Amino acid sequence: MTKANDLMDEVHDAITQYPKSEKFSLGQETKNSMLTFYKLIVTAAKKYHKKTTLRDADVELFTLKNFIRMGHSRRYMNTKRYERLSRAIEELGRMLGGWIKATEKA
């Protein structure tokens, strides 16, 4: 959860740098994707049957990754921030993948 919190803070900081015309479109979609991912992680932590929720979280993380990529390609964030966000998303993806594998073995 700590890694997800850190990513949420970083995404929020990145979105504040978006141009005003994009804060309420791509910026809002990116923020919603991050919040949905976070909710799915919290839900999976509390559920007994986690597999479907974790797969939904994996899809949402992929969506978030693509929104971040769009923001960078449109030059709404600098390369340094994009790389930092990408590394954090990749790390969460690895952790999520391990969690999914652990639930499949159980």
mmCIF file of N, CA, C and O in Angstrom:
data_model
loop_
_atom_site.group_PDB
_atom_site.id
_atom_site.type_symbol
_atom_site.label_atom_id
_atom_site.label_comp_id
_atom_site.label_asym_id
_atom_site.label_seq_id
_atom_site.Cartn_x
_atom_site.Cartn_y
_atom_site.Cartn_z
ATOM 1 N N MET A 1 0.820 -1.201 0.000
ATOM 2 C CA MET A 1 0.000 0.000 0.000
ATOM 3 C C MET A 1 0.863 1.263 0.000
ATOM 4 O O MET A 1 0.479 2.253 -0.583
ATOM 5 N N THR A 2 2.017 1.196 0.634
ATOM 6 C CA THR A 2 2.892 2.363 0.701
ATOM 7 C C THR A 2 3.360 2.775 -0.684
ATOM 8 O O THR A 2 3.373 3.959 -1.006
ATOM 9 N N LYS A 3 3.717 1.797 -1.509
ATOM 10 C CA LYS A 3 4.156 2.092 -2.881
ATOM 11 C C LYS A 3 3.019 2.723 -3.675
ATOM 12 O O LYS A 3 3.234 3.644 -4.456
ATOM 13 N N ALA A 4 1.819 2.229 -3.477
ATOM 14 C CA ALA A 4 0.657 2.794 -4.172
ATOM 15 C C ALA A 4 0.393 4.220 -3.696
ATOM 16 O O ALA A 4 0.051 5.090 -4.499
ATOM 17 N N ASN A 5 0.558 4.461 -2.401
ATOM 18 C CA ASN A 5 0.392 5.826 -1.874
ATOM 19 C C ASN A 5 1.419 6.772 -2.481
ATOM 20 O O ASN A 5 1.083 7.898 -2.865
ATOM 21 N N ASP A 6 2.665 6.304 -2.562
ATOM 22 C CA ASP A 6 3.722 7.133 -3.150
ATOM 23 C C ASP A 6 3.424 7.443 -4.610
ATOM 24 O O ASP A 6 3.607 8.572 -5.070
ATOM 25 N N LEU A 7 2.954 6.426 -5.346
ATOM 26 C CA LEU A 7 2.610 6.638 -6.749
ATOM 27 C C LEU A 7 1.453 7.613 -6.878
ATOM 28 O O LEU A 7 1.464 8.493 -7.743
ATOM 29 N N MET A 8 0.468 7.496 -5.991
ATOM 30 C CA MET A 8 -0.678 8.399 -6.040
ATOM 31 C C MET A 8 -0.234 9.845 -5.832
ATOM 32 O O MET A 8 -0.676 10.747 -6.539
ATOM 33 N N ASP A 9 0.669 10.067 -4.887
ATOM 34 C CA ASP A 9 1.189 11.414 -4.650
ATOM 35 C C ASP A 9 1.939 11.938 -5.872
ATOM 36 O O ASP A 9 1.776 13.088 -6.265
ATOM 37 N N GLU A 10 2.746 11.086 -6.461
ATOM 38 C CA GLU A 10 3.538 11.476 -7.636
ATOM 39 C C GLU A 10 2.636 11.781 -8.835
ATOM 40 O O GLU A 10 2.864 12.749 -9.562
ATOM 41 N N VAL A 11 1.608 10.964 -9.041
ATOM 42 C CA VAL A 11 0.658 11.203 -10.135
ATOM 43 C C VAL A 11 -0.065 12.530 -9.906
ATOM 44 O O VAL A 11 -0.224 13.337 -10.828
ATOM 45 N N HIS A 12 -0.476 12.769 -8.686
ATOM 46 C CA HIS A 12 -1.161 14.027 -8.372
ATOM 47 C C HIS A 12 -0.258 15.222 -8.667
ATOM 48 O O HIS A 12 -0.690 16.209 -9.264
ATOM 49 N N ASP A 13 0.999 15.142 -8.256
ATOM 50 C CA ASP A 13 1.942 16.228 -8.523
ATOM 51 C C ASP A 13 2.144 16.431 -10.023
ATOM 52 O O ASP A 13 2.256 17.569 -10.495
ATOM 53 N N ALA A 14 2.197 15.343 -10.766
ATOM 54 C CA ALA A 14 2.379 15.442 -12.215
ATOM 55 C C ALA A 14 1.180 16.120 -12.867
ATOM 56 O O ALA A 14 1.334 16.970 -13.756
ATOM 57 N N ILE A 15 -0.014 15.772 -12.423
ATOM 58 C CA ILE A 15 -1.226 16.326 -13.031
ATOM 59 C C ILE A 15 -1.348 17.822 -12.763
ATOM 60 O O ILE A 15 -1.862 18.560 -13.611
ATOM 61 N N THR A 16 -0.862 18.287 -11.637
ATOM 62 C CA THR A 16 -0.931 19.732 -11.368
ATOM 63 C C THR A 16 -0.107 20.531 -12.366
ATOM 64 O O THR A 16 -0.357 21.727 -12.535
ATOM 65 N N GLN A 17 0.843 19.871 -13.045
ATOM 66 C CA GLN A 17 1.667 20.540 -14.048
ATOM 67 C C GLN A 17 1.035 20.504 -15.445
ATOM 68 O O GLN A 17 1.546 21.149 -16.352
ATOM 69 N N TYR A 18 -0.044 19.760 -15.612
ATOM 70 C CA TYR A 18 -0.703 19.688 -16.916
ATOM 71 C C TYR A 18 -1.283 21.063 -17.261
ATOM 72 O O TYR A 18 -1.681 21.820 -16.368
ATOM 73 N N PRO A 19 -1.391 21.371 -18.543
ATOM 74 C CA PRO A 19 -2.025 22.639 -18.915
ATOM 75 C C PRO A 19 -3.494 22.643 -18.493
ATOM 76 O O PRO A 19 -4.125 21.582 -18.389
ATOM 77 N N LYS A 20 -4.015 23.806 -18.275
ATOM 78 C CA LYS A 20 -5.388 23.950 -17.777
ATOM 79 C C LYS A 20 -6.389 23.231 -18.686
ATOM 80 O O LYS A 20 -7.351 22.638 -18.211
ATOM 81 N N SER A 21 -6.152 23.275 -19.978
ATOM 82 C CA SER A 21 -7.079 22.635 -20.923
ATOM 83 C C SER A 21 -7.115 21.112 -20.768
ATOM 84 O O SER A 21 -8.089 20.473 -21.166
ATOM 85 N N GLU A 22 -6.081 20.524 -20.189
ATOM 86 C CA GLU A 22 -6.016 19.069 -20.039
ATOM 87 C C GLU A 22 -6.255 18.579 -18.614
ATOM 88 O O GLU A 22 -6.421 17.380 -18.400
ATOM 89 N N LYS A 23 -6.249 19.469 -17.651
ATOM 90 C CA LYS A 23 -6.424 19.036 -16.261
ATOM 91 C C LYS A 23 -7.756 18.336 -16.038
ATOM 92 O O LYS A 23 -7.866 17.454 -15.193
ATOM 93 N N PHE A 24 -8.772 18.715 -16.795
ATOM 94 C CA PHE A 24 -10.100 18.157 -16.567
ATOM 95 C C PHE A 24 -10.486 17.136 -17.629
ATOM 96 O O PHE A 24 -11.624 16.711 -17.694
ATOM 97 N N SER A 25 -9.535 16.728 -18.444
ATOM 98 C CA SER A 25 -9.791 15.644 -19.388
ATOM 99 C C SER A 25 -8.770 14.534 -19.143
ATOM 100 O O SER A 25 -9.032 13.624 -18.363
ATOM 101 N N LEU A 26 -7.616 14.590 -19.776
ATOM 102 C CA LEU A 26 -6.603 13.551 -19.564
ATOM 103 C C LEU A 26 -6.140 13.528 -18.112
ATOM 104 O O LEU A 26 -5.947 12.461 -17.534
ATOM 105 N N GLY A 27 -5.981 14.679 -17.512
ATOM 106 C CA GLY A 27 -5.566 14.743 -16.106
ATOM 107 C C GLY A 27 -6.560 14.061 -15.186
ATOM 108 O O GLY A 27 -6.185 13.282 -14.304
ATOM 109 N N GLN A 28 -7.832 14.334 -15.413
ATOM 110 C CA GLN A 28 -8.872 13.731 -14.571
ATOM 111 C C GLN A 28 -8.971 12.227 -14.808
ATOM 112 O O GLN A 28 -9.130 11.459 -13.863
ATOM 113 N N GLU A 29 -8.857 11.803 -16.063
ATOM 114 C CA GLU A 29 -8.888 10.370 -16.361
ATOM 115 C C GLU A 29 -7.712 9.644 -15.708
ATOM 116 O O GLU A 29 -7.857 8.542 -15.188
ATOM 117 N N THR A 30 -6.538 10.272 -15.730
ATOM 118 C CA THR A 30 -5.358 9.683 -15.099
ATOM 119 C C THR A 30 -5.572 9.559 -13.601
ATOM 120 O O THR A 30 -5.280 8.520 -13.000
ATOM 121 N N LYS A 31 -6.090 10.608 -13.005
ATOM 122 C CA LYS A 31 -6.357 10.586 -11.565
ATOM 123 C C LYS A 31 -7.406 9.528 -11.215
ATOM 124 O O LYS A 31 -7.242 8.775 -10.248
ATOM 125 N N ASN A 32 -8.459 9.434 -12.013
ATOM 126 C CA ASN A 32 -9.500 8.428 -11.767
ATOM 127 C C ASN A 32 -8.936 7.016 -11.884
ATOM 128 O O ASN A 32 -9.289 6.133 -11.099
ATOM 129 N N SER A 33 -8.065 6.810 -12.863
ATOM 130 C CA SER A 33 -7.447 5.499 -13.037
ATOM 131 C C SER A 33 -6.601 5.138 -11.819
ATOM 132 O O SER A 33 -6.638 4.001 -11.338
ATOM 133 N N MET A 34 -5.844 6.095 -11.310
ATOM 134 C CA MET A 34 -5.018 5.852 -10.127
ATOM 135 C C MET A 34 -5.892 5.522 -8.920
ATOM 136 O O MET A 34 -5.604 4.585 -8.165
ATOM 137 N N LEU A 35 -6.966 6.265 -8.744
ATOM 138 C CA LEU A 35 -7.861 6.020 -7.614
ATOM 139 C C LEU A 35 -8.554 4.666 -7.733
ATOM 140 O O LEU A 35 -8.706 3.944 -6.734
ATOM 141 N N THR A 36 -8.954 4.295 -8.938
ATOM 142 C CA THR A 36 -9.586 2.993 -9.152
ATOM 143 C C THR A 36 -8.605 1.868 -8.832
ATOM 144 O O THR A 36 -8.966 0.890 -8.173
ATOM 145 N N PHE A 37 -7.364 2.022 -9.298
ATOM 146 C CA PHE A 37 -6.331 1.027 -8.990
ATOM 147 C C PHE A 37 -6.166 0.896 -7.477
ATOM 148 O O PHE A 37 -6.131 -0.215 -6.947
ATOM 149 N N TYR A 38 -6.081 2.016 -6.789
ATOM 150 C CA TYR A 38 -5.901 1.998 -5.334
ATOM 151 C C TYR A 38 -7.069 1.298 -4.640
ATOM 152 O O TYR A 38 -6.874 0.472 -3.753
ATOM 153 N N LYS A 39 -8.284 1.612 -5.066
ATOM 154 C CA LYS A 39 -9.469 0.980 -4.481
ATOM 155 C C LYS A 39 -9.457 -0.535 -4.701
ATOM 156 O O LYS A 39 -9.827 -1.301 -3.804
ATOM 157 N N LEU A 40 -9.040 -0.953 -5.887
ATOM 158 C CA LEU A 40 -8.987 -2.389 -6.172
ATOM 159 C C LEU A 40 -7.954 -3.093 -5.299
ATOM 160 O O LEU A 40 -8.193 -4.215 -4.831
ATOM 161 N N ILE A 41 -6.828 -2.448 -5.053
ATOM 162 C CA ILE A 41 -5.803 -3.034 -4.194
ATOM 163 C C ILE A 41 -6.322 -3.172 -2.762
ATOM 164 O O ILE A 41 -6.140 -4.207 -2.122
ATOM 165 N N VAL A 42 -6.966 -2.133 -2.272
ATOM 166 C CA VAL A 42 -7.525 -2.174 -0.915
ATOM 167 C C VAL A 42 -8.599 -3.255 -0.829
ATOM 168 O O VAL A 42 -8.636 -4.032 0.128
ATOM 169 N N THR A 43 -9.445 -3.337 -1.840
ATOM 170 C CA THR A 43 -10.500 -4.345 -1.863
ATOM 171 C C THR A 43 -9.907 -5.751 -1.862
ATOM 172 O O THR A 43 -10.360 -6.620 -1.118
ATOM 173 N N ALA A 44 -8.889 -5.963 -2.688
ATOM 174 C CA ALA A 44 -8.257 -7.294 -2.758
ATOM 175 C C ALA A 44 -7.627 -7.682 -1.425
ATOM 176 O O ALA A 44 -7.662 -8.853 -1.039
ATOM 177 N N ALA A 45 -7.080 -6.716 -0.735
ATOM 178 C CA ALA A 45 -6.452 -7.007 0.555
ATOM 179 C C ALA A 45 -7.483 -7.489 1.572
ATOM 180 O O ALA A 45 -7.163 -8.265 2.469
ATOM 181 N N LYS A 46 -8.716 -7.057 1.433
ATOM 182 C CA LYS A 46 -9.758 -7.405 2.398
ATOM 183 C C LYS A 46 -10.596 -8.618 1.990
ATOM 184 O O LYS A 46 -11.273 -9.198 2.819
ATOM 185 N N LYS A 47 -10.546 -8.987 0.716
ATOM 186 C CA LYS A 47 -11.368 -10.087 0.229
ATOM 187 C C LYS A 47 -10.714 -11.439 0.477
ATOM 188 O O LYS A 47 -9.496 -11.548 0.514
ATOM 189 N N TYR A 48 -11.557 -12.460 0.568
ATOM 190 C CA TYR A 48 -11.046 -13.824 0.671
ATOM 191 C C TYR A 48 -10.684 -14.337 -0.725
ATOM 192 O O TYR A 48 -9.611 -14.877 -0.941
ATOM 193 N N HIS A 49 -11.582 -14.158 -1.688
ATOM 194 C CA HIS A 49 -11.326 -14.528 -3.077
ATOM 195 C C HIS A 49 -10.827 -13.297 -3.813
ATOM 196 O O HIS A 49 -11.581 -12.379 -4.109
ATOM 197 N N LYS A 50 -9.544 -13.275 -4.109
ATOM 198 C CA LYS A 50 -8.886 -12.078 -4.609
ATOM 199 C C LYS A 50 -8.637 -12.070 -6.113
ATOM 200 O O LYS A 50 -8.372 -11.031 -6.683
ATOM 201 N N LYS A 51 -8.660 -13.227 -6.754
ATOM 202 C CA LYS A 51 -8.161 -13.374 -8.119
ATOM 203 C C LYS A 51 -8.779 -12.366 -9.097
ATOM 204 O O LYS A 51 -8.057 -11.677 -9.823
ATOM 205 N N THR A 52 -10.087 -12.255 -9.153
ATOM 206 C CA THR A 52 -10.750 -11.359 -10.095
ATOM 207 C C THR A 52 -10.412 -9.905 -9.801
ATOM 208 O O THR A 52 -10.124 -9.126 -10.719
ATOM 209 N N THR A 53 -10.409 -9.537 -8.549
ATOM 210 C CA THR A 53 -10.098 -8.167 -8.164
ATOM 211 C C THR A 53 -8.658 -7.817 -8.524
ATOM 212 O O THR A 53 -8.380 -6.720 -9.027
ATOM 213 N N LEU A 54 -7.748 -8.742 -8.317
ATOM 214 C CA LEU A 54 -6.341 -8.493 -8.664
ATOM 215 C C LEU A 54 -6.156 -8.371 -10.172
ATOM 216 O O LEU A 54 -5.377 -7.539 -10.641
ATOM 217 N N ARG A 55 -6.881 -9.154 -10.930
ATOM 218 C CA ARG A 55 -6.800 -9.041 -12.394
ATOM 219 C C ARG A 55 -7.369 -7.693 -12.850
ATOM 220 O O ARG A 55 -6.824 -7.073 -13.764
ATOM 221 N N ASP A 56 -8.441 -7.246 -12.217
ATOM 222 C CA ASP A 56 -8.982 -5.920 -12.530
ATOM 223 C C ASP A 56 -7.968 -4.829 -12.196
ATOM 224 O O ASP A 56 -7.818 -3.856 -12.929
ATOM 225 N N ALA A 57 -7.271 -4.996 -11.081
ATOM 226 C CA ALA A 57 -6.233 -4.039 -10.689
ATOM 227 C C ALA A 57 -5.100 -4.022 -11.714
ATOM 228 O O ALA A 57 -4.557 -2.956 -12.043
ATOM 229 N N ASP A 58 -4.756 -5.193 -12.250
ATOM 230 C CA ASP A 58 -3.711 -5.289 -13.261
ATOM 231 C C ASP A 58 -4.115 -4.536 -14.529
ATOM 232 O O ASP A 58 -3.310 -3.796 -15.105
ATOM 233 N N VAL A 59 -5.365 -4.682 -14.945
ATOM 234 C CA VAL A 59 -5.868 -3.955 -16.114
ATOM 235 C C VAL A 59 -5.841 -2.454 -15.846
ATOM 236 O O VAL A 59 -5.436 -1.655 -16.706
ATOM 237 N N GLU A 60 -6.239 -2.061 -14.663
ATOM 238 C CA GLU A 60 -6.263 -0.625 -14.329
ATOM 239 C C GLU A 60 -4.853 -0.045 -14.269
ATOM 240 O O GLU A 60 -4.624 1.097 -14.688
ATOM 241 N N LEU A 61 -3.899 -0.808 -13.783
ATOM 242 C CA LEU A 61 -2.510 -0.343 -13.757
ATOM 243 C C LEU A 61 -1.986 -0.162 -15.184
ATOM 244 O O LEU A 61 -1.277 0.801 -15.468
ATOM 245 N N PHE A 62 -2.357 -1.062 -16.083
ATOM 246 C CA PHE A 62 -1.971 -0.934 -17.488
ATOM 247 C C PHE A 62 -2.588 0.326 -18.101
ATOM 248 O O PHE A 62 -1.927 1.056 -18.853
ATOM 249 N N THR A 63 -3.843 0.592 -17.770
ATOM 250 C CA THR A 63 -4.518 1.803 -18.248
ATOM 251 C C THR A 63 -3.804 3.045 -17.729
ATOM 252 O O THR A 63 -3.548 3.994 -18.487
ATOM 253 N N LEU A 64 -3.463 3.049 -16.452
ATOM 254 C CA LEU A 64 -2.749 4.175 -15.853
ATOM 255 C C LEU A 64 -1.416 4.391 -16.559
ATOM 256 O O LEU A 64 -1.040 5.527 -16.869
ATOM 257 N N LYS A 65 -0.711 3.309 -16.814
ATOM 258 C CA LYS A 65 0.581 3.390 -17.500
ATOM 259 C C LYS A 65 0.432 4.083 -18.858
ATOM 260 O O LYS A 65 1.246 4.925 -19.229
ATOM 261 N N ASN A 66 -0.629 3.750 -19.570
ATOM 262 C CA ASN A 66 -0.858 4.360 -20.878
ATOM 263 C C ASN A 66 -1.271 5.826 -20.772
ATOM 264 O O ASN A 66 -0.879 6.641 -21.615
ATOM 265 N N PHE A 67 -2.038 6.192 -19.763
ATOM 266 C CA PHE A 67 -2.374 7.600 -19.553
ATOM 267 C C PHE A 67 -1.118 8.416 -19.245
ATOM 268 O O PHE A 67 -0.955 9.536 -19.739
ATOM 269 N N ILE A 68 -0.235 7.853 -18.435
ATOM 270 C CA ILE A 68 1.030 8.521 -18.106
ATOM 271 C C ILE A 68 1.861 8.689 -19.376
ATOM 272 O O ILE A 68 2.447 9.746 -19.623
ATOM 273 N N ARG A 69 1.901 7.646 -20.189
ATOM 274 C CA ARG A 69 2.647 7.707 -21.450
ATOM 275 C C ARG A 69 2.079 8.807 -22.363
ATOM 276 O O ARG A 69 2.825 9.552 -22.998
ATOM 277 N N MET A 70 0.750 8.917 -22.414
ATOM 278 C CA MET A 70 0.121 9.972 -23.224
ATOM 279 C C MET A 70 0.504 11.357 -22.721
ATOM 280 O O MET A 70 0.791 12.253 -23.510
ATOM 281 N N GLY A 71 0.489 11.520 -21.409
ATOM 282 C CA GLY A 71 0.864 12.811 -20.829
ATOM 283 C C GLY A 71 2.297 13.189 -21.178
ATOM 284 O O GLY A 71 2.587 14.354 -21.462
ATOM 285 N N HIS A 72 3.181 12.216 -21.182
ATOM 286 C CA HIS A 72 4.572 12.494 -21.531
ATOM 287 C C HIS A 72 4.723 12.785 -23.023
ATOM 288 O O HIS A 72 5.428 13.716 -23.403
ATOM 289 N N SER A 73 4.059 12.008 -23.864
ATOM 290 C CA SER A 73 4.193 12.205 -25.305
ATOM 291 C C SER A 73 3.627 13.555 -25.744
ATOM 292 O O SER A 73 4.084 14.126 -26.729
ATOM 293 N N ARG A 74 2.669 14.064 -24.996
ATOM 294 C CA ARG A 74 2.114 15.394 -25.291
ATOM 295 C C ARG A 74 2.880 16.504 -24.575
ATOM 296 O O ARG A 74 2.472 17.653 -24.595
ATOM 297 N N ARG A 75 3.960 16.107 -23.912
ATOM 298 C CA ARG A 75 4.862 17.035 -23.229
ATOM 299 C C ARG A 75 4.203 17.791 -22.058
ATOM 300 O O ARG A 75 4.513 18.935 -21.794
ATOM 301 N N TYR A 76 3.303 17.096 -21.363
ATOM 302 C CA TYR A 76 2.690 17.673 -20.166
ATOM 303 C C TYR A 76 3.554 17.434 -18.940
ATOM 304 O O TYR A 76 3.300 18.018 -17.895
ATOM 305 N N MET A 77 4.543 16.539 -19.074
ATOM 306 C CA MET A 77 5.482 16.281 -17.974
ATOM 307 C C MET A 77 6.868 16.081 -18.578
ATOM 308 O O MET A 77 6.989 15.658 -19.727
ATOM 309 N N ASN A 78 7.867 16.353 -17.773
ATOM 310 C CA ASN A 78 9.233 16.175 -18.281
ATOM 311 C C ASN A 78 9.640 14.704 -18.224
ATOM 312 O O ASN A 78 8.992 13.879 -17.586
ATOM 313 N N THR A 79 10.727 14.400 -18.894
ATOM 314 C CA THR A 79 11.192 13.017 -19.009
ATOM 315 C C THR A 79 11.594 12.444 -17.656
ATOM 316 O O THR A 79 11.337 11.267 -17.370
ATOM 317 N N LYS A 80 12.183 13.257 -16.816
ATOM 318 C CA LYS A 80 12.606 12.782 -15.486
ATOM 319 C C LYS A 80 11.405 12.293 -14.673
ATOM 320 O O LYS A 80 11.441 11.220 -14.069
ATOM 321 N N ARG A 81 10.333 13.076 -14.669
ATOM 322 C CA ARG A 81 9.128 12.678 -13.936
ATOM 323 C C ARG A 81 8.495 11.443 -14.572
ATOM 324 O O ARG A 81 8.050 10.534 -13.872
ATOM 325 N N TYR A 82 8.470 11.407 -15.883
ATOM 326 C CA TYR A 82 7.910 10.250 -16.593
ATOM 327 C C TYR A 82 8.672 8.975 -16.233
ATOM 328 O O TYR A 82 8.064 7.941 -15.968
ATOM 329 N N GLU A 83 9.990 9.053 -16.224
ATOM 330 C CA GLU A 83 10.800 7.884 -15.869
ATOM 331 C C GLU A 83 10.549 7.444 -14.438
ATOM 332 O O GLU A 83 10.459 6.248 -14.147
ATOM 333 N N ARG A 84 10.419 8.411 -13.537
ATOM 334 C CA ARG A 84 10.143 8.090 -12.132
ATOM 335 C C ARG A 84 8.779 7.392 -12.000
ATOM 336 O O ARG A 84 8.647 6.380 -11.299
ATOM 337 N N LEU A 85 7.774 7.925 -12.696
ATOM 338 C CA LEU A 85 6.445 7.317 -12.658
ATOM 339 C C LEU A 85 6.461 5.931 -13.291
ATOM 340 O O LEU A 85 5.853 4.998 -12.763
ATOM 341 N N SER A 86 7.165 5.798 -14.402
ATOM 342 C CA SER A 86 7.236 4.501 -15.085
ATOM 343 C C SER A 86 7.892 3.444 -14.207
ATOM 344 O O SER A 86 7.429 2.299 -14.136
ATOM 345 N N ARG A 87 8.975 3.825 -13.524
ATOM 346 C CA ARG A 87 9.635 2.871 -12.623
ATOM 347 C C ARG A 87 8.704 2.453 -11.492
ATOM 348 O O ARG A 87 8.638 1.269 -11.132
ATOM 349 N N ALA A 88 7.971 3.401 -10.936
ATOM 350 C CA ALA A 88 7.042 3.092 -9.839
ATOM 351 C C ALA A 88 5.922 2.174 -10.328
ATOM 352 O O ALA A 88 5.546 1.215 -9.627
ATOM 353 N N ILE A 89 5.409 2.429 -11.520
ATOM 354 C CA ILE A 89 4.342 1.595 -12.078
ATOM 355 C C ILE A 89 4.867 0.194 -12.361
ATOM 356 O O ILE A 89 4.193 -0.806 -12.079
ATOM 357 N N GLU A 90 6.078 0.103 -12.912
ATOM 358 C CA GLU A 90 6.672 -1.210 -13.179
ATOM 359 C C GLU A 90 6.870 -1.993 -11.884
ATOM 360 O O GLU A 90 6.613 -3.202 -11.829
ATOM 361 N N GLU A 91 7.331 -1.322 -10.847
ATOM 362 C CA GLU A 91 7.532 -1.994 -9.563
ATOM 363 C C GLU A 91 6.206 -2.493 -9.002
ATOM 364 O O GLU A 91 6.110 -3.631 -8.527
ATOM 365 N N LEU A 92 5.170 -1.655 -9.066
ATOM 366 C CA LEU A 92 3.852 -2.090 -8.598
ATOM 367 C C LEU A 92 3.333 -3.244 -9.439
ATOM 368 O O LEU A 92 2.692 -4.166 -8.923
ATOM 369 N N GLY A 93 3.626 -3.214 -10.727
ATOM 370 C CA GLY A 93 3.211 -4.299 -11.608
ATOM 371 C C GLY A 93 3.862 -5.617 -11.233
ATOM 372 O O GLY A 93 3.211 -6.665 -11.241
ATOM 373 N N ARG A 94 5.149 -5.559 -10.902
ATOM 374 C CA ARG A 94 5.844 -6.783 -10.462
ATOM 375 C C ARG A 94 5.253 -7.297 -9.152
ATOM 376 O O ARG A 94 5.051 -8.510 -8.975
ATOM 377 N N MET A 95 5.006 -6.388 -8.229
ATOM 378 C CA MET A 95 4.418 -6.792 -6.943
ATOM 379 C C MET A 95 3.026 -7.389 -7.156
ATOM 380 O O MET A 95 2.682 -8.419 -6.552
ATOM 381 N N LEU A 96 2.244 -6.764 -8.004
ATOM 382 C CA LEU A 96 0.899 -7.242 -8.297
ATOM 383 C C LEU A 96 0.946 -8.605 -8.980
ATOM 384 O O LEU A 96 0.168 -9.503 -8.652
ATOM 385 N N GLY A 97 1.889 -8.778 -9.901
ATOM 386 C CA GLY A 97 2.054 -10.069 -10.567
ATOM 387 C C GLY A 97 2.391 -11.178 -9.581
ATOM 388 O O GLY A 97 1.872 -12.291 -9.676
ATOM 389 N N GLY A 98 3.250 -10.875 -8.633
ATOM 390 C CA GLY A 98 3.580 -11.854 -7.596
ATOM 391 C C GLY A 98 2.386 -12.198 -6.734
ATOM 392 O O GLY A 98 2.174 -13.360 -6.359
ATOM 393 N N TRP A 99 1.574 -11.203 -6.431
ATOM 394 C CA TRP A 99 0.367 -11.418 -5.627
ATOM 395 C C TRP A 99 -0.617 -12.302 -6.389
ATOM 396 O O TRP A 99 -1.227 -13.210 -5.830
ATOM 397 N N ILE A 100 -0.751 -12.036 -7.703
ATOM 398 C CA ILE A 100 -1.657 -12.833 -8.527
ATOM 399 C C ILE A 100 -1.172 -14.289 -8.566
ATOM 400 O O ILE A 100 -1.970 -15.219 -8.408
ATOM 401 N N LYS A 101 0.114 -14.494 -8.763
ATOM 402 C CA LYS A 101 0.656 -15.856 -8.798
ATOM 403 C C LYS A 101 0.452 -16.561 -7.470
ATOM 404 O O LYS A 101 0.150 -17.756 -7.424
ATOM 405 N N ALA A 102 0.620 -15.845 -6.375
ATOM 406 C CA ALA A 102 0.429 -16.442 -5.050
ATOM 407 C C ALA A 102 -1.025 -16.874 -4.847
ATOM 408 O O ALA A 102 -1.273 -17.922 -4.223
ATOM 409 N N THR A 103 -1.979 -16.117 -5.362
ATOM 410 C CA THR A 103 -3.392 -16.501 -5.203
ATOM 411 C C THR A 103 -3.759 -17.675 -6.101
ATOM 412 O O THR A 103 -4.638 -18.446 -5.764
ATOM 413 N N GLU A 104 -3.046 -17.801 -7.236
ATOM 414 C CA GLU A 104 -3.327 -18.938 -8.128
ATOM 415 C C GLU A 104 -2.821 -20.248 -7.539
ATOM 416 O O GLU A 104 -3.392 -21.295 -7.785
ATOM 417 N N LYS A 105 -1.740 -20.197 -6.770
ATOM 418 C CA LYS A 105 -1.192 -21.398 -6.137
ATOM 419 C C LYS A 105 -2.029 -21.853 -4.958
ATOM 420 O O LYS A 105 -2.036 -23.010 -4.613
ATOM 421 N N ALA A 106 -2.685 -20.900 -4.316
ATOM 422 C CA ALA A 106 -3.454 -21.222 -3.106
ATOM 423 C C ALA A 106 -4.748 -21.933 -3.418
ATOM 424 O O ALA A 106 -5.245 -22.002 -4.453
#
